[in-house]
Coordinates of C-alpha atoms in Angstrom, one line a residue:
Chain A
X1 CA 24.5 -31.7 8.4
X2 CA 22.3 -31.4 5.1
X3 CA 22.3 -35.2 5.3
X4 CA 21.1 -35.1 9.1
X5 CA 18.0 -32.8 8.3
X6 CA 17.4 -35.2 5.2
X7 CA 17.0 -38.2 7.5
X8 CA 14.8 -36.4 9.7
X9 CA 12.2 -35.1 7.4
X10 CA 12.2 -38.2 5.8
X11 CA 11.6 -40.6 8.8
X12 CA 8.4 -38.1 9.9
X13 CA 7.4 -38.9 7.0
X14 CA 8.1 -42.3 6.8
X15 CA 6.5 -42.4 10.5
X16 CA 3.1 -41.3 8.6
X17 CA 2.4 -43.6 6.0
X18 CA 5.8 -44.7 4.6
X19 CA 8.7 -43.3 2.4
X20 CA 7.0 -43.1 -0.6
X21 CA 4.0 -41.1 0.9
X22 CA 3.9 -37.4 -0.7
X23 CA 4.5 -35.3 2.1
X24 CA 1.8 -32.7 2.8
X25 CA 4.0 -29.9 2.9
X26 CA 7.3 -29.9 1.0
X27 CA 9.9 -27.0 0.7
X28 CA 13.2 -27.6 -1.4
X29 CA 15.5 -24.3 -1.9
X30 CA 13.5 -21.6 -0.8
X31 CA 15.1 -18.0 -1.0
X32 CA 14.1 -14.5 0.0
X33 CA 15.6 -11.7 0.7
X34 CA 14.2 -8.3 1.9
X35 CA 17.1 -5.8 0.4
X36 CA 20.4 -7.1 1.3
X37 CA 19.6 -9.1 3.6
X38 CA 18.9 -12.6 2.6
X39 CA 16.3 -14.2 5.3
X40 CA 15.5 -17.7 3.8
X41 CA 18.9 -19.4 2.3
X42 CA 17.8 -22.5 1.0
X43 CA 15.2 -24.1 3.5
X44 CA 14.2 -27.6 2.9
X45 CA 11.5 -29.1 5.0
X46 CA 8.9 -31.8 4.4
X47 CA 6.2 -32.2 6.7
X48 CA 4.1 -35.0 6.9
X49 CA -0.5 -35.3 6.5
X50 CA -1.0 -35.7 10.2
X51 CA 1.9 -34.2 12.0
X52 CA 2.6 -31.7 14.2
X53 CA 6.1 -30.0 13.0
X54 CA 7.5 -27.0 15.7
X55 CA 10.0 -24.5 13.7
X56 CA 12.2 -23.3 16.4
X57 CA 15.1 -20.1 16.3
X58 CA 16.1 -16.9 17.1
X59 CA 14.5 -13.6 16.6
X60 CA 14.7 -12.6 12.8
X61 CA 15.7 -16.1 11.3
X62 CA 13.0 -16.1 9.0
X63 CA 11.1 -18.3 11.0
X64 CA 7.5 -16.3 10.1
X65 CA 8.9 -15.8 6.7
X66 CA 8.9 -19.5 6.2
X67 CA 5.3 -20.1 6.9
X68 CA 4.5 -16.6 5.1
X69 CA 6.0 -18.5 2.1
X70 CA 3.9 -21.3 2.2
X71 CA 0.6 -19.5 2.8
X72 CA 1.3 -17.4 0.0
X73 CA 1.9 -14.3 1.5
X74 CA 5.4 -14.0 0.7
X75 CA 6.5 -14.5 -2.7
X76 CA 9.7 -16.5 -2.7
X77 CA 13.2 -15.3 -4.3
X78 CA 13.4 -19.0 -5.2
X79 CA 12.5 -23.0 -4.6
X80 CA 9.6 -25.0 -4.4
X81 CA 6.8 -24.7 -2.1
X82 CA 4.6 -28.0 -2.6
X83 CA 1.5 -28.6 -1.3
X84 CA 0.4 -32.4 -1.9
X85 CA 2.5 -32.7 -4.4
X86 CA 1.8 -29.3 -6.2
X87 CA 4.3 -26.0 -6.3
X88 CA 1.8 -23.9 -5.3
X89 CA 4.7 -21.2 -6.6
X90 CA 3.6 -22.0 -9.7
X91 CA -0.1 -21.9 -9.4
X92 CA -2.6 -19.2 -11.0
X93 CA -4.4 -16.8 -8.1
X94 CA -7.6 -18.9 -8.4
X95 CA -5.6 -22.4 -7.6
X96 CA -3.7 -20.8 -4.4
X97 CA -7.0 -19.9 -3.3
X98 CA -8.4 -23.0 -3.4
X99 CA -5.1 -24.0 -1.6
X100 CA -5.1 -21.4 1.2
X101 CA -9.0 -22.1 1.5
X102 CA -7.7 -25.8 3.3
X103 CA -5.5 -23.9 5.1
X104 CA -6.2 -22.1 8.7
X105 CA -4.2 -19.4 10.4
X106 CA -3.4 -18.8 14.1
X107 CA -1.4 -15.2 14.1
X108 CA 1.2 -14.0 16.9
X109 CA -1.4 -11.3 18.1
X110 CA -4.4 -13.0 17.0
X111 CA -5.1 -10.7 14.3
X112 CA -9.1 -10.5 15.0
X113 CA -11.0 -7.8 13.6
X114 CA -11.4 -5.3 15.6
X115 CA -14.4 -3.9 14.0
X116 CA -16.2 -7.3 14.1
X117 CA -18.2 -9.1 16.9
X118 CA -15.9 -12.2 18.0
X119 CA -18.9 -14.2 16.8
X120 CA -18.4 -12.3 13.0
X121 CA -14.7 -12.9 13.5
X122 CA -15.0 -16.9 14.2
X123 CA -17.1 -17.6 11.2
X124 CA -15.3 -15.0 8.5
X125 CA -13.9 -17.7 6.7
X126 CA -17.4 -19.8 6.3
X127 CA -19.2 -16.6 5.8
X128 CA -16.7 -16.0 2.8
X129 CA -17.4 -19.3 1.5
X130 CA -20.8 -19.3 1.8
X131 CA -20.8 -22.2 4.3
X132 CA -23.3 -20.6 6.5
X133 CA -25.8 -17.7 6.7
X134 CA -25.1 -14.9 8.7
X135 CA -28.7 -16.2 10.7
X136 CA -26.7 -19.8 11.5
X137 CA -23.3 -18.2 11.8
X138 CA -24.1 -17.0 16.1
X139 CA -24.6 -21.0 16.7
X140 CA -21.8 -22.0 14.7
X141 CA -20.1 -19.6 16.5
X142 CA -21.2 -20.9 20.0
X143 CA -20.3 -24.5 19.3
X144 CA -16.8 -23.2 17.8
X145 CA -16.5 -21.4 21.3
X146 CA -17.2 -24.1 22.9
X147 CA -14.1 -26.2 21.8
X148 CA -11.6 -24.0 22.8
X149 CA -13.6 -23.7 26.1
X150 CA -15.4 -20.7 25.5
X151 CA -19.0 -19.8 26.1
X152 CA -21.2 -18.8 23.9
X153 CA -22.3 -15.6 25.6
X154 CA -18.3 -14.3 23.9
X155 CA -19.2 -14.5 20.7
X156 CA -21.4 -11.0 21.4
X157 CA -18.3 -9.2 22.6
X158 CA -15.9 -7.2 20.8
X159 CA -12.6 -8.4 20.5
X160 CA -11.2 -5.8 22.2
X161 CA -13.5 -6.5 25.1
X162 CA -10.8 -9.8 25.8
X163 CA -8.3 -10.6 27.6
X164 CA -5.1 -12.0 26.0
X165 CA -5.8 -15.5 26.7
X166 CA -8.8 -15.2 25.6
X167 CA -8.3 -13.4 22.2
X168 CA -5.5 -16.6 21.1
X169 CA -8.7 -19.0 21.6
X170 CA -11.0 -16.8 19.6
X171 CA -8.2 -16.6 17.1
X172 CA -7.9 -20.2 17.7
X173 CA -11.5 -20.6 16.9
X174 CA -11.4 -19.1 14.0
X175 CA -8.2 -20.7 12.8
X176 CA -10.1 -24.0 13.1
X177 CA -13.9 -23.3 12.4
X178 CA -13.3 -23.9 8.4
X179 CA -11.9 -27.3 9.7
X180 CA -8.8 -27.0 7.7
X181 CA -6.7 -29.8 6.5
X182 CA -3.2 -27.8 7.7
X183 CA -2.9 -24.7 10.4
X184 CA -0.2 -23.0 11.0
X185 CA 0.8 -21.7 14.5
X186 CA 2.7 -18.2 14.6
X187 CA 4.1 -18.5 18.3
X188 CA 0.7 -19.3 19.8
X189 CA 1.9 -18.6 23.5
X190 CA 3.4 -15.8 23.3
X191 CA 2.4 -12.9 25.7
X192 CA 0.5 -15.5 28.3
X193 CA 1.5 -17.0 31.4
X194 CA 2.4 -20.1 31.5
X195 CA -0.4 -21.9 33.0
X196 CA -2.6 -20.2 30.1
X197 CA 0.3 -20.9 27.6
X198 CA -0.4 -25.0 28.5
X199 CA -3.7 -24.8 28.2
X200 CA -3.6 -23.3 24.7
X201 CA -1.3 -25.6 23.7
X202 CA -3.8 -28.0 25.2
X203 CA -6.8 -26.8 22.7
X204 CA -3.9 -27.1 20.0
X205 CA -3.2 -29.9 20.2
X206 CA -6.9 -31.4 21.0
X207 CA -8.1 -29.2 18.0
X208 CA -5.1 -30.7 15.6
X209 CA -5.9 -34.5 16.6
X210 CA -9.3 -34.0 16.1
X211 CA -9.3 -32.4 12.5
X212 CA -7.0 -35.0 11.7
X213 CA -5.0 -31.6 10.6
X214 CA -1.1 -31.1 9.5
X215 CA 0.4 -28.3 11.5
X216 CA 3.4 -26.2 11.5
X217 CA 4.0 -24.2 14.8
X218 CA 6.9 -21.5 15.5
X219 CA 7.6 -20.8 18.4
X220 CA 10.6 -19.6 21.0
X221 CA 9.1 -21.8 24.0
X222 CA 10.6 -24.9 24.4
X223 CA 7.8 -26.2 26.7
X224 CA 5.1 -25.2 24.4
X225 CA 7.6 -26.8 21.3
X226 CA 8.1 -30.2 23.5
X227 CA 4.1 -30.2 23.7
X228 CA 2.8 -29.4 20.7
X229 CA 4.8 -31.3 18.6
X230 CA 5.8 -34.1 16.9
X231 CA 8.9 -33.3 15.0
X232 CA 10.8 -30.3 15.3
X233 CA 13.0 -28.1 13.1
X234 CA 16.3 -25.2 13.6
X235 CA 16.4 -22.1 11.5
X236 CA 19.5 -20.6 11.7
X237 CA 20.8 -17.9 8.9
X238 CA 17.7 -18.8 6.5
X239 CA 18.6 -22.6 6.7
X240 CA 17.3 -25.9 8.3
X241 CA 19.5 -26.9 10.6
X242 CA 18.5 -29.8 12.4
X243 CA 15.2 -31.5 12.6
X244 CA 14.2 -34.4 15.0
X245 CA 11.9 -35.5 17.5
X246 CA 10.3 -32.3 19.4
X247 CA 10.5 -34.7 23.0
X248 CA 14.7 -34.6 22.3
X249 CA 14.9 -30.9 22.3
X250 CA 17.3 -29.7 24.9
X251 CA 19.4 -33.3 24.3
X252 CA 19.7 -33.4 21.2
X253 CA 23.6 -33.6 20.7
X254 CA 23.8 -30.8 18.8
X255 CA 25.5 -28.2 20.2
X256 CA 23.4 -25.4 18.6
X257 CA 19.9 -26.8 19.3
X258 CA 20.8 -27.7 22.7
X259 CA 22.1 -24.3 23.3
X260 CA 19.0 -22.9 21.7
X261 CA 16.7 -25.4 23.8
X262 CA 18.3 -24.8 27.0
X263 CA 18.5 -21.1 26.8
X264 CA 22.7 -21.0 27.4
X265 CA 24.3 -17.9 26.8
X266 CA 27.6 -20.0 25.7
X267 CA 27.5 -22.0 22.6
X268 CA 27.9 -21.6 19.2
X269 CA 24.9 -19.1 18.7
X270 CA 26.7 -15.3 19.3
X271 CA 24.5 -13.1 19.9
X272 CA 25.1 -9.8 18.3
X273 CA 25.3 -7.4 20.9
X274 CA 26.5 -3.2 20.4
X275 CA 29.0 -2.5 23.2
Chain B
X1 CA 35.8 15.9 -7.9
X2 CA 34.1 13.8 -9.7
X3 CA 31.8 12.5 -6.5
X4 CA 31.1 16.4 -6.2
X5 CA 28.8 15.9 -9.0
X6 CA 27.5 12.3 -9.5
X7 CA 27.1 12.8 -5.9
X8 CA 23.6 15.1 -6.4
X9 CA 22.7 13.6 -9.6
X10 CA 23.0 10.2 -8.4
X11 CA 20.7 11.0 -5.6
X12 CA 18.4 12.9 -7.9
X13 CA 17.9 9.4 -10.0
X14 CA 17.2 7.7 -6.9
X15 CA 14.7 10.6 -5.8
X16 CA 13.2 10.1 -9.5
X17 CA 13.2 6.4 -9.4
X18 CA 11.4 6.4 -6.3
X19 CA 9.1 9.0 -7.3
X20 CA 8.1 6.9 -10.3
X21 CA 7.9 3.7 -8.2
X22 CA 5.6 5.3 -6.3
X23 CA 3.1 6.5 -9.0
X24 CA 3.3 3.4 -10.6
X25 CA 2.3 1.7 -7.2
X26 CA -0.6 4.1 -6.8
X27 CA -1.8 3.5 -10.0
X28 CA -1.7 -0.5 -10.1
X29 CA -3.4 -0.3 -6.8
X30 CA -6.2 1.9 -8.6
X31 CA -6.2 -0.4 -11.3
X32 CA -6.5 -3.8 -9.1
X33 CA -9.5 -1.6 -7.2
X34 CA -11.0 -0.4 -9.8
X35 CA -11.4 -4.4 -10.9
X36 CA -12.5 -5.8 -8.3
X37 CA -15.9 -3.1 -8.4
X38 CA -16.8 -5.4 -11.9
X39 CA -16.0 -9.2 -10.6
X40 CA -18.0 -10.6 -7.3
X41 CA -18.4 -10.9 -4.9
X42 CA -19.6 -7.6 -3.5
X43 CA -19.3 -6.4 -0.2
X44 CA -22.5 -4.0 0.3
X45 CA -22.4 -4.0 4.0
X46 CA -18.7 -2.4 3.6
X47 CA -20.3 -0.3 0.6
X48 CA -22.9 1.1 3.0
X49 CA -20.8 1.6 6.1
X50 CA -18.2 3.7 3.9
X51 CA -20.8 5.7 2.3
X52 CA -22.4 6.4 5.7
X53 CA -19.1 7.3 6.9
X54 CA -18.0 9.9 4.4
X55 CA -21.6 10.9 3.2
X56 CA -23.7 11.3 6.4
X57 CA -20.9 11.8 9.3
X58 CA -18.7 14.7 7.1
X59 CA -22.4 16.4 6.9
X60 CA -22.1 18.6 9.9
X61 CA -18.5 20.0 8.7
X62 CA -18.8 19.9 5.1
X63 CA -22.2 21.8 5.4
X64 CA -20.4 24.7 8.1
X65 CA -18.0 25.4 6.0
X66 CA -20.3 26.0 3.1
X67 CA -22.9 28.2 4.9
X68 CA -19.9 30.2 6.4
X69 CA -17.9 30.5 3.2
X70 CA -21.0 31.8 1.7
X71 CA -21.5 34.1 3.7
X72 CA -18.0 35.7 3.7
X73 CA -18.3 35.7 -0.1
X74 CA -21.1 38.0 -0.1
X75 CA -19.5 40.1 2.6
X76 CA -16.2 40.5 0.7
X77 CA -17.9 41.0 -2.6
X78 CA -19.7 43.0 -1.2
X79 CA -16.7 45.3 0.3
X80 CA -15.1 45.0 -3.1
X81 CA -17.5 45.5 -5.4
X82 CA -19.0 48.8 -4.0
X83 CA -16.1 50.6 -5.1
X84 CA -17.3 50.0 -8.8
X85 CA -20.9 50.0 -7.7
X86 CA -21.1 46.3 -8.8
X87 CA -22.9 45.1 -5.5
X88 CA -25.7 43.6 -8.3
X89 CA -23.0 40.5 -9.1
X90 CA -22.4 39.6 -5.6
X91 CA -25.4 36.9 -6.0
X92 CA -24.1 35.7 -9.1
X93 CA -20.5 35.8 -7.9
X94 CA -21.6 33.7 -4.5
X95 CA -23.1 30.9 -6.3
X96 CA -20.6 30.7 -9.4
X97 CA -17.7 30.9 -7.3
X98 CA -19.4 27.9 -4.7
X99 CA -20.7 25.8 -7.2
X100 CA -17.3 25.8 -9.6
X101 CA -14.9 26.2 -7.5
X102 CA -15.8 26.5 -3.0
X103 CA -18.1 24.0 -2.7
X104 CA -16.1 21.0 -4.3
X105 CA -13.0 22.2 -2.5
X106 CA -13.6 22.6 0.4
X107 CA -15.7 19.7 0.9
X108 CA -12.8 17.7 -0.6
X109 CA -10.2 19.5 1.6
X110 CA -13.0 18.4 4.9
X111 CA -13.3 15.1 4.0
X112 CA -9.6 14.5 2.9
X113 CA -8.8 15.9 6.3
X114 CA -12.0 13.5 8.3
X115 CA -12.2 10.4 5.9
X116 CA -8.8 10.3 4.3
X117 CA -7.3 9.7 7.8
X118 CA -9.2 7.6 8.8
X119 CA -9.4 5.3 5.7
X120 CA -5.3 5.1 6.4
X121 CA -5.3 4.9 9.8
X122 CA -8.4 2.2 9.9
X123 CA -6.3 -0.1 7.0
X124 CA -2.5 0.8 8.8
X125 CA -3.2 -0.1 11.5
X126 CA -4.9 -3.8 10.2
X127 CA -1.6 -3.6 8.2
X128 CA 0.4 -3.8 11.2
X129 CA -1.4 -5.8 12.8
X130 CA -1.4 -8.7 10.5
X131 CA -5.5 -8.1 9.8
X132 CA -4.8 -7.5 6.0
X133 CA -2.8 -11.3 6.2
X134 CA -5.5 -13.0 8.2
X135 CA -7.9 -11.7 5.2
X136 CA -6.0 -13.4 3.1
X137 CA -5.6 -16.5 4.9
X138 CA -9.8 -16.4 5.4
X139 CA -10.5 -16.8 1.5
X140 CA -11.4 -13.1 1.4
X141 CA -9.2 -10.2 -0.8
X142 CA -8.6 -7.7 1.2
X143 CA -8.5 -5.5 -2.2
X144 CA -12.2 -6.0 -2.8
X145 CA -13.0 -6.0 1.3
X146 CA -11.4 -3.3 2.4
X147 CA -10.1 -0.9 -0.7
X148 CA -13.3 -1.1 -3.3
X149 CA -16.0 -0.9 -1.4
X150 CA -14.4 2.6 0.0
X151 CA -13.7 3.9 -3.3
X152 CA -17.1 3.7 -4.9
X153 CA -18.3 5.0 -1.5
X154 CA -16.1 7.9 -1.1
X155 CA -16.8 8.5 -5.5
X156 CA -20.6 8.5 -5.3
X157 CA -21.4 10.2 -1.9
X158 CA -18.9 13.2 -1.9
X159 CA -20.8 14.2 -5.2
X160 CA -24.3 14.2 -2.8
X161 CA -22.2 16.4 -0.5
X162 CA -21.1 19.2 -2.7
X163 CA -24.6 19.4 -3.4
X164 CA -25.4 19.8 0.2
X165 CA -22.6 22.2 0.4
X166 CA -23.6 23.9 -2.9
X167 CA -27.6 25.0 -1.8
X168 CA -26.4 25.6 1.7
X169 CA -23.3 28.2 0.1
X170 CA -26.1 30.2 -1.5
X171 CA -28.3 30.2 1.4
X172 CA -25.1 31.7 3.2
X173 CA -24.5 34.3 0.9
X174 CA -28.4 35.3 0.8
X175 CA -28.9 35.2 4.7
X176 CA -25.8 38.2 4.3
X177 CA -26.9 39.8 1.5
X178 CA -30.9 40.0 2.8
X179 CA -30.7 40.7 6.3
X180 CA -27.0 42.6 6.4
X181 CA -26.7 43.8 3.1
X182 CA -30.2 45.2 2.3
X183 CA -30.7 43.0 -0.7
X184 CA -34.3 42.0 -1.3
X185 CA -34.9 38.1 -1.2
X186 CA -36.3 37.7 -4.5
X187 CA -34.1 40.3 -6.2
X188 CA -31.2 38.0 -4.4
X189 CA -32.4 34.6 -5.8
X190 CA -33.5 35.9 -8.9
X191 CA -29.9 37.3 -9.8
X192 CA -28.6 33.9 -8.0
X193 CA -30.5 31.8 -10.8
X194 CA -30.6 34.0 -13.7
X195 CA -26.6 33.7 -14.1
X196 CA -26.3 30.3 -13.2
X197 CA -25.8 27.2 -15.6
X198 CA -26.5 23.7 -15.2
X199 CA -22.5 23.2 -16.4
X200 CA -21.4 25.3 -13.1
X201 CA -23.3 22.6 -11.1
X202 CA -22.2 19.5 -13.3
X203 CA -18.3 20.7 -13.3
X204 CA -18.6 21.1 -9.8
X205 CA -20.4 17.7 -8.9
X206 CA -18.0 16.1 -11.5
X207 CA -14.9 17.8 -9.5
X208 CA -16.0 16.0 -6.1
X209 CA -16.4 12.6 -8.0
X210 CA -13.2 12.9 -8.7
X211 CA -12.2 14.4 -5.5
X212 CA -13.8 11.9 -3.4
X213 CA -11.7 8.7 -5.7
X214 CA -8.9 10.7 -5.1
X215 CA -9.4 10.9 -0.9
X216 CA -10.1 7.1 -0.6
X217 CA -7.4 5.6 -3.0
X218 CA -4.7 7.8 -1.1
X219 CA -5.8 7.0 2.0
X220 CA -6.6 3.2 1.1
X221 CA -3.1 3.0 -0.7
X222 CA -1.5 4.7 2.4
X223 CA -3.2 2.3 5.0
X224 CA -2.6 -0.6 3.3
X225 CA 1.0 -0.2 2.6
X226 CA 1.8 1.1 6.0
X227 CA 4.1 -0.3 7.8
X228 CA 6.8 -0.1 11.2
X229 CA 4.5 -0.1 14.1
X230 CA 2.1 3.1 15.5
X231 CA 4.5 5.8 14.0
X232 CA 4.3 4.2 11.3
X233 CA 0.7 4.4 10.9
X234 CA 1.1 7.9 12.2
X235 CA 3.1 8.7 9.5
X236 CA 1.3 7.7 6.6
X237 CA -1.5 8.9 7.8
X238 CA -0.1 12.2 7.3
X239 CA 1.0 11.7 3.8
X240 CA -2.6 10.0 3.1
X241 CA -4.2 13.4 3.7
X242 CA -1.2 15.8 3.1
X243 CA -0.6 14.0 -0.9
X244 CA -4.8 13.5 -1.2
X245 CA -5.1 17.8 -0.3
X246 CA -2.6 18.8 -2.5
X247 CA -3.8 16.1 -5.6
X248 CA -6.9 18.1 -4.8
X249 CA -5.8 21.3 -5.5
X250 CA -3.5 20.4 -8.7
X251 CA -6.4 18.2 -10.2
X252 CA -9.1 21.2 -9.5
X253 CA -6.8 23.1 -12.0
X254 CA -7.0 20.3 -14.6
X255 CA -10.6 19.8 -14.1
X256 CA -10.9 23.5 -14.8
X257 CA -9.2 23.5 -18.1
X258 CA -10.9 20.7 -19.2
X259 CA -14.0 22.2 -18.1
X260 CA -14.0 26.1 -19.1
X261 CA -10.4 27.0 -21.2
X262 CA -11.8 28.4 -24.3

């Protein structure tokens, strides 16, 4: 099986400039446990510069965990975490920022700031860098907005003033509006319908082709999975265990992704259930 | 037999352990605040929101319970020193007792009570709500964004407000002691200054400093390692003011010894 995921992660990458290209995300043994229980078991994964990788499993497989890792706000038990080449596990504090300053972040709830206008909460990360002045930052803003189909008129509103839908595109917005070289997506649809659930992945995946960006999206929606990505990956008990094209989920031929995919009660996931 | 007893003591160790884990994790977190006040960049907006928050919104309360304390001071002294016709000291009494002891208290007590909960529900519930990690992942520390501008805040302005709470103490205990006790103003004031020295203000303005560091990095360190939902929050919000109260009342002792054991 080891073998299988090896394959995988190696013809992405191969699909993206050849065999010998440094992936742009690499993982190799990753460990951590949270007491006794151990969430990540060993998880290799490469991702590719350019491609759109979909972590899919259950509740509590680690799946956040993972992508905590990489961003650095997880310390590992254990493995590599590579960024271009470079174990960011093994960085000082001012190289992993200069990492996670490339790197943009869509959360589960959006995580705006409640405190801040939307138009505050779009351009925190150029603010913090400097990039702009608080006097440009309102039509940076606007045209930010504007992407994910916003108008600018938003940006004077309170987060809380939002509906669901609307908050993931603000936090989309923001995620994007430091035009970073990677994103991750912590289950971008979750909580929205499903006609509002496409047309974020929509934006995703317009906002990803356009930045020319690497992602790495988790999510429970196969839908959302088969559109946003390229490749996708299994988690199961803190390990990899299949990865292959996000269009074959559902057929894969393995019994436990296609049980996943498909939603079957029967298969070779048990769910633990008190009776 | 045996499990009888290693039973309690093991349990103590872990009590202990856990204890100490905890100090040590309070102090770090002081440390790594304390740090980021000397290394940019600064976050004055955050500086000057705090400050407005503990300084000019704990006015109203901080300054009742001054004007009222004082003037149940003089009443009681008052009550209690006529048995040994002392009634003379109950002006000197009022404004030592505020000024050393009242007035930093229970200013720190008001504002453990207003700010302290709010400083750990405000950074819980970000906790929670994965705000703290999207600082992170925004090239921003949410040490020096959220935990140091509130401590300087919290260490310079509760200092202004014991002195608020300090004059209007003394103005409590002279509106009783003019126009219920039959003192005269000046004879009042004059007795009020003549016994008071510039050391019972400075302890007392030192004592909120510390008060007011105290109040923020307990409600800081509760709010920012909150965790499991609302009740969560809930919870430490509770502890931030129920650990910063009683850190109040243990250091006041120390400050006391420090300041006047002979």
């Amino acid at each position: 099986m080891r073998d299988m995921v090896e394959q995988a992660t190696l013809a992405a990458g191969a699909a993206h400039g050849g065999p010998q290209a440094v992936p742009k995300i690499r993982m190799r043994g990753v460990r951590k446990a949270f007491g006794p229980k151990q969430v990540l078991d060993g998880v290799d994964l490469d991702v590719a510069a350019g491609h759109s990788l979909v972590i899919l499993g259950g509740s509590g497989s680690g799946k956040s965990v993972t992508i905590k890792c990489v961003l650095g706000l997880i310390e590992p038990d254990e493995g590599v975490i590579e960024i271009d080449g470079r174990d960011v596990t093994q960085m000082s504090r001012r190289e992993r920022e200069a990492v996670a300053d490339r790197i943009g972040m869509l959360f589960q709830n959006g995580a705006l700031f409640d405190s801040l206008p939307v138009w505050e909460n779009v351009c925190f990360k150029l603010l913090a860098q400097g990039r702009v002045t608080r006097a440009k930052a309102r039509d940076k803003a606007a045209e930010v907005l504007a992407q994910v189909g916003l108008a600018g008129s938003v940006g004077d509103l309170s987060p809380a003033e939002l509906s669901g839908g609307m908050q993931k595109r603000v936090a989309l917005a923001r995620a994007i509006a430091a035009q970073p070289d990677i994103i991750f997506f912590d289950e971008p649809t979750t909580g929205l319908d499903p006609i509002m659930g496409a047309v974020i992945d929509g934006l995703i995946v317009d906002c990803v082709k356009r930045l020319g960006a690497t992602a790495v999206s988790i999510t429970h929606d196969m839908a959302s999975a088969r559109r946003i990505g390229d490749t996708a990956a299994m988690l199961h008990k803190g390990r990899i265990v299949w990865s292959g094209p996000a269009a074959s989920l559902g057929h894969t031929g393995h019994a436990l992704v296609d049980q996943f995919a498909n939603g079957e009660r029967e298969g070779p996931i048990q769910m633990e259930l008190r009776r | 037999m045996a499990a009888l007893i290693l039973d309690p003591l093991a349990a103590l160790g872990r009590l202990t352990l856990a204890g100490c884990r905890e100090v040590g994790g309070v102090a770090l977190f002081a440390l790594e605040a304390i740090s980021h006040l000397f290394r940019p960049p600064f976050y004055w907006r955050h500086f000057w929101r705090a400050f407005v928050q503990v300084g000019w919104f704990s006015l109203p309360v901080v300054a009742l319970t001054a004007v009222f304390t004082g003037m149940v001071l003089a009443l009681q002294s008052y009550t209690g020193f006529a048995r040994f016709n002392a009634q003379s000291a109950i002006a000197s009494v009022v404004v030592i007792s505020i000024t050393r002891e009242l007035g930093p208290v229970l200013a720190g007590l008001m504002v453990a009570g207003r700010i302290g909960a709010s400083f750990a529900a405000e950074i819980g519930t970000m906790r929670v709500t994965d705000q703290i990690d999207a600082l992170t992942t925004l090239s921003t520390n949410p040490m020096k964004y959220l935990v140091a501008p509130r401590l300087l805040a919290a260490t310079i302005a509760l200092p202004l407000l014991v002195l608020v709470a300090d004059i209007l103490g003394v103005m409590g205990g002279w509106l009783i002691g003019t126009y219920k006790l039959g003192f005269l103003s000046y004879a009042y004031l004059d007795a009020t200054f003549d016994y008071l020295q510039v050391q019972d203000v400075v302890s007392g303005l030192v004592k909120a400093a510390v008060f007011g560091f105290i109040i923020a990095l307990m409600g800081t360190w509760c709010g920012y390692t909150s965790k499991g939902g609302a009740q969560g929050v809930g919870r430490t919000t509770t502890t931030a003011v129920v650990a910063s109260s009683i850190l109040i009342l243990a250091l006041d002792y120390v400050l006391t010894e420090i300041f006047f054991a002979q």
